[in-house]
Coordinates of C-alpha atoms in Angstrom, one line a residue:
M1 CA 35.8 44.2 109.7
N2 CA 37.5 41.3 107.8
I3 CA 38.6 41.1 104.2
E4 CA 35.6 39.2 103.0
N5 CA 33.0 41.6 104.4
T6 CA 35.0 44.6 103.4
L7 CA 35.0 43.4 99.8
I8 CA 31.3 42.8 99.9
L9 CA 30.5 46.3 101.1
G10 CA 32.8 47.8 98.6
K11 CA 31.2 45.9 95.8
K12 CA 27.7 46.9 96.9
T13 CA 28.7 50.6 97.0
L14 CA 30.2 50.6 93.6
K15 CA 27.3 48.6 92.1
A16 CA 24.8 51.0 93.5
N17 CA 26.6 53.8 91.7
N18 CA 26.7 51.9 88.4
I19 CA 30.4 51.4 88.3
P20 CA 31.5 48.6 85.9
N21 CA 33.2 45.6 87.4
P22 CA 32.4 46.5 91.1
F23 CA 33.9 43.4 92.7
L24 CA 37.1 43.5 90.7
D25 CA 37.5 47.2 91.4
S26 CA 36.8 46.6 95.1
E27 CA 39.4 43.9 95.2
I28 CA 42.0 46.0 93.5
L29 CA 41.4 48.9 95.8
L30 CA 41.6 46.7 98.9
S31 CA 44.9 45.3 97.6
K32 CA 46.2 48.8 97.4
S33 CA 44.9 49.7 100.8
I34 CA 46.5 46.8 102.7
D35 CA 49.5 46.5 100.3
K36 CA 48.9 42.8 99.6
D37 CA 48.3 41.0 96.3
K38 CA 45.1 39.2 95.1
K39 CA 46.4 35.8 96.3
Y40 CA 46.8 37.1 99.8
I41 CA 43.2 38.4 99.8
I42 CA 41.8 35.1 98.6
L43 CA 43.7 33.1 101.2
N44 CA 43.0 35.4 104.1
S45 CA 39.4 36.3 103.6
K46 CA 38.7 36.2 107.4
K47 CA 41.6 38.3 108.4
I48 CA 40.7 41.5 110.3
I49 CA 41.7 44.7 108.5
K50 CA 43.4 47.5 110.5
N51 CA 41.3 50.6 111.1
E52 CA 43.7 52.8 109.2
Q53 CA 43.6 50.4 106.2
L54 CA 39.8 50.4 106.3
I55 CA 39.7 54.2 106.2
N56 CA 42.0 54.2 103.2
F57 CA 39.9 51.6 101.4
N58 CA 36.6 53.6 102.1
S59 CA 38.3 56.7 100.8
F60 CA 39.2 54.9 97.6
I61 CA 35.7 53.5 97.2
D62 CA 34.3 57.0 97.6
R63 CA 36.5 58.3 94.9
R64 CA 35.8 55.4 92.6
K65 CA 32.1 55.7 92.9
E66 CA 32.4 59.2 91.6
G67 CA 34.1 57.8 88.5
E68 CA 37.7 58.4 89.2
P69 CA 39.7 55.8 87.1
I70 CA 41.3 52.8 88.9
A71 CA 44.6 53.7 87.3
Y72 CA 44.7 57.1 89.1
L73 CA 43.6 55.5 92.4
T74 CA 46.4 52.9 92.3
N75 CA 48.9 55.0 90.3
K76 CA 49.5 51.9 88.1
K77 CA 48.7 51.0 84.5
E78 CA 49.9 48.1 82.5
F79 CA 51.0 49.0 79.0
W80 CA 52.8 46.8 76.5
K81 CA 55.0 44.6 78.7
N82 CA 55.5 47.0 81.6
E83 CA 53.8 48.6 84.5
F84 CA 53.8 52.4 84.5
Y85 CA 53.2 55.0 87.2
V86 CA 50.3 57.3 86.2
D87 CA 48.6 60.2 87.9
K88 CA 46.1 62.9 87.0
D89 CA 48.8 64.9 85.1
V90 CA 49.0 62.3 82.3
L91 CA 46.6 60.4 80.1
I92 CA 46.0 56.7 81.1
P93 CA 47.8 54.5 78.5
R94 CA 45.4 52.6 76.2
P95 CA 45.8 49.3 74.4
D96 CA 45.2 50.9 71.0
T97 CA 48.3 53.0 71.4
E98 CA 50.4 49.9 71.5
L99 CA 50.1 49.8 67.7
I100 CA 52.8 52.4 67.7
I101 CA 55.3 50.2 69.5
E102 CA 54.4 47.2 67.2
Q103 CA 55.2 49.3 64.1
V104 CA 58.5 50.6 65.4
L105 CA 59.6 47.0 66.3
K106 CA 58.6 45.8 62.8
T107 CA 60.7 48.4 61.1
S108 CA 63.9 47.8 63.2
T109 CA 66.0 45.0 64.8
K110 CA 67.6 44.6 68.2
Q111 CA 70.9 45.5 66.5
S112 CA 69.6 48.8 65.2
Q113 CA 71.1 52.0 66.7
L114 CA 68.5 54.6 66.2
Q115 CA 67.4 57.9 67.8
V116 CA 63.7 58.1 68.7
L117 CA 61.7 61.3 69.5
D118 CA 58.4 61.2 71.2
I119 CA 56.4 64.4 70.9
G120 CA 53.9 64.9 73.7
T121 CA 55.4 62.1 75.7
G122 CA 53.0 62.2 78.7
S123 CA 53.8 59.2 81.0
G124 CA 56.6 58.2 78.6
C125 CA 54.9 54.9 78.0
I126 CA 55.4 54.9 74.2
L127 CA 59.0 55.9 74.2
L128 CA 60.1 53.8 77.2
S129 CA 58.3 50.7 75.8
I130 CA 60.2 51.1 72.5
I131 CA 63.7 51.6 73.9
K132 CA 63.1 48.8 76.5
E133 CA 62.7 46.5 73.5
R134 CA 65.6 47.9 71.6
P135 CA 68.8 48.0 73.7
N136 CA 70.7 50.2 71.2
F137 CA 68.0 52.8 70.8
Y138 CA 68.3 56.2 72.5
G139 CA 65.1 58.2 73.2
T140 CA 64.1 61.8 73.6
G141 CA 60.7 62.9 74.9
I142 CA 59.2 66.3 75.0
D143 CA 56.0 67.6 76.6
I144 CA 54.4 71.0 77.2
S145 CA 53.5 69.9 80.7
K146 CA 56.2 70.0 83.4
E147 CA 54.2 67.6 85.5
S148 CA 54.1 65.1 82.7
I149 CA 57.8 65.2 82.3
N150 CA 58.2 64.4 86.0
V151 CA 56.0 61.4 85.5
S152 CA 58.1 60.3 82.5
K153 CA 61.2 60.5 84.6
I154 CA 59.7 58.4 87.4
N155 CA 58.9 55.7 84.8
A156 CA 62.3 55.8 83.2
K157 CA 63.9 55.3 86.6
Q158 CA 61.5 52.4 87.4
L159 CA 62.4 50.7 84.1
N160 CA 66.2 51.4 84.5
L161 CA 66.3 53.4 81.3
T162 CA 67.6 56.8 82.6
N163 CA 70.9 56.2 80.8
R164 CA 69.2 56.0 77.4
V165 CA 66.5 58.6 77.5
K166 CA 66.2 62.3 78.0
F167 CA 63.0 64.3 78.7
F168 CA 62.5 68.0 77.9
H169 CA 59.8 70.4 79.2
S170 CA 59.1 72.2 76.0
C171 CA 56.3 73.0 73.6
V172 CA 56.8 71.5 70.2
D173 CA 57.3 74.9 68.5
N174 CA 60.3 75.7 70.6
F175 CA 62.1 72.4 70.5
H176 CA 65.2 72.4 68.2
I177 CA 67.4 69.6 69.6
G178 CA 68.7 66.8 67.4
K179 CA 67.8 64.8 64.2
Y180 CA 65.8 61.6 64.6
D181 CA 65.5 58.3 62.8
I182 CA 62.0 57.7 64.2
V183 CA 59.4 60.1 65.5
V184 CA 56.3 58.9 67.4
S185 CA 53.4 61.0 68.7
N186 CA 50.0 60.6 70.3
P187 CA 48.9 64.2 70.2
P188 CA 45.6 65.7 71.4
Y189 CA 43.1 65.1 68.6
I190 CA 39.6 65.4 70.1
E191 CA 37.5 68.2 68.6
L192 CA 36.8 70.9 71.3
L193 CA 33.0 70.5 71.0
S194 CA 33.3 66.7 71.3
L195 CA 35.1 66.7 74.7
K196 CA 31.9 66.9 76.6
Y197 CA 30.7 63.7 75.0
L198 CA 33.6 61.6 76.2
E199 CA 33.1 59.0 79.0
K200 CA 32.7 60.6 82.5
D201 CA 35.9 59.1 83.8
V202 CA 37.8 60.6 80.9
V203 CA 36.3 64.1 80.7
N204 CA 36.1 64.6 84.5
F205 CA 39.6 63.2 85.4
E206 CA 42.1 63.0 82.6
P207 CA 44.1 66.1 81.6
R208 CA 42.2 68.3 79.1
L209 CA 45.5 69.6 77.8
A210 CA 46.3 66.1 76.5
L211 CA 42.8 65.7 74.9
N212 CA 41.9 69.0 73.3
G213 CA 42.8 69.1 69.7
G214 CA 41.2 72.4 69.0
L215 CA 38.0 73.3 67.0
D216 CA 38.6 70.7 64.3
G217 CA 40.7 68.3 66.3
L218 CA 43.7 68.9 64.1
S219 CA 45.5 72.0 65.5
K220 CA 48.0 70.0 67.6
I221 CA 48.4 67.4 64.8
R222 CA 49.4 70.1 62.3
K223 CA 52.0 71.5 64.7
V224 CA 53.4 68.0 65.4
I225 CA 53.7 67.2 61.7
S226 CA 55.3 70.5 60.8
K227 CA 57.9 70.2 63.5
T228 CA 58.6 66.5 62.7
S229 CA 59.3 67.5 59.1
V230 CA 62.3 69.5 60.5
L231 CA 63.5 67.1 63.2
I232 CA 63.3 63.9 61.3
K233 CA 66.1 62.5 59.1
K234 CA 65.5 61.8 55.4
N235 CA 63.8 58.4 55.1
G236 CA 63.0 58.5 58.8
K237 CA 59.8 56.9 60.0
F238 CA 57.0 58.9 61.5
I239 CA 54.2 57.1 63.4
L240 CA 51.3 59.2 64.4
E241 CA 48.1 58.3 66.4
I242 CA 45.0 60.0 65.0
G243 CA 41.2 60.2 65.6
F244 CA 38.9 57.6 63.9
N245 CA 37.7 60.2 61.3
Q246 CA 40.9 62.1 60.6
K247 CA 42.7 59.8 58.1
N248 CA 42.1 61.7 54.9
K249 CA 42.8 65.2 56.3
V250 CA 46.0 64.0 58.1
K251 CA 47.2 62.3 55.0
K252 CA 46.9 65.6 53.1
I253 CA 48.8 67.5 55.8
L254 CA 51.6 64.8 55.8
K255 CA 52.0 65.0 52.0
K256 CA 52.2 68.8 52.1
E257 CA 55.0 68.6 54.7
G258 CA 57.1 66.2 52.6
F259 CA 56.0 62.8 53.9
Y260 CA 55.1 59.7 51.9
V261 CA 52.2 57.9 53.6
N262 CA 53.0 54.2 53.9
K263 CA 49.8 52.9 55.5
V264 CA 47.0 53.5 57.9
L265 CA 46.5 51.0 60.8
K266 CA 43.2 50.1 62.4
D267 CA 42.8 49.6 66.1
Y268 CA 41.1 46.8 67.9
G269 CA 37.7 48.4 67.3
N270 CA 38.4 48.5 63.6
N271 CA 38.8 52.3 63.6
D272 CA 41.6 54.1 61.8
R273 CA 44.2 54.8 64.5
C274 CA 47.8 55.2 63.3
I275 CA 49.4 56.6 60.2
I276 CA 52.9 55.4 59.3
S277 CA 54.8 57.7 56.9
T278 CA 58.3 58.3 55.6
K279 CA 60.2 61.6 55.2
I280 CA 61.0 62.1 51.6

């Protein structure tokens, strides 16, 4: 079987199973299977694929047709300006979360020497993207999932940032290390009863621990805000990702915990997505 015919068959299989972008996905998975880039595939369409590579490709196609996200199949996801390793132990980074990085960069300079805490760090994509842009920043990431911390460490090594970041396996309630100039967090904020309505590739494959915000979607947010009020320095900036309908309730929680709400940012879909606040 050559490259061209393999791609055609992969596309047909994915299309028959109503997978979006079937040809692109087929191309990406073939690149992964033969360890070659897109340019190679285009220029070598008649090249015969080794049997072992074809078996790998068919396995990827079978998993993709069941809805498993491309990012988990390739263990890669672009976020901000970098490529991150991801697997089923962490959420797949999304473009809307890049708002957090944008805001941190707007409130600091390359000369700034600040300590940044990321609560619920997951893949580490937020924290690592920030300190990659700010050479004098030092970062700390915590997560309740030991597996997530392992992924974060992989990404820190890939980005050559291990000398400026530390990761701790800890729930937010038990973390007591340091005082921070900036705290960022993308906590679980989906209401428990709403989880079943998420897209199939999310609800079936992404870690529920990183999605489930409790009955009202705010249980983890309350804990993060409460702990941040203790760990953040006076006048420190707190940037928190929220659900599209949580703005007013989260603002009340922030004010109760001693924060001044600076502004609420909308995402690319014009939904309320991030709240920027300052510790009074």
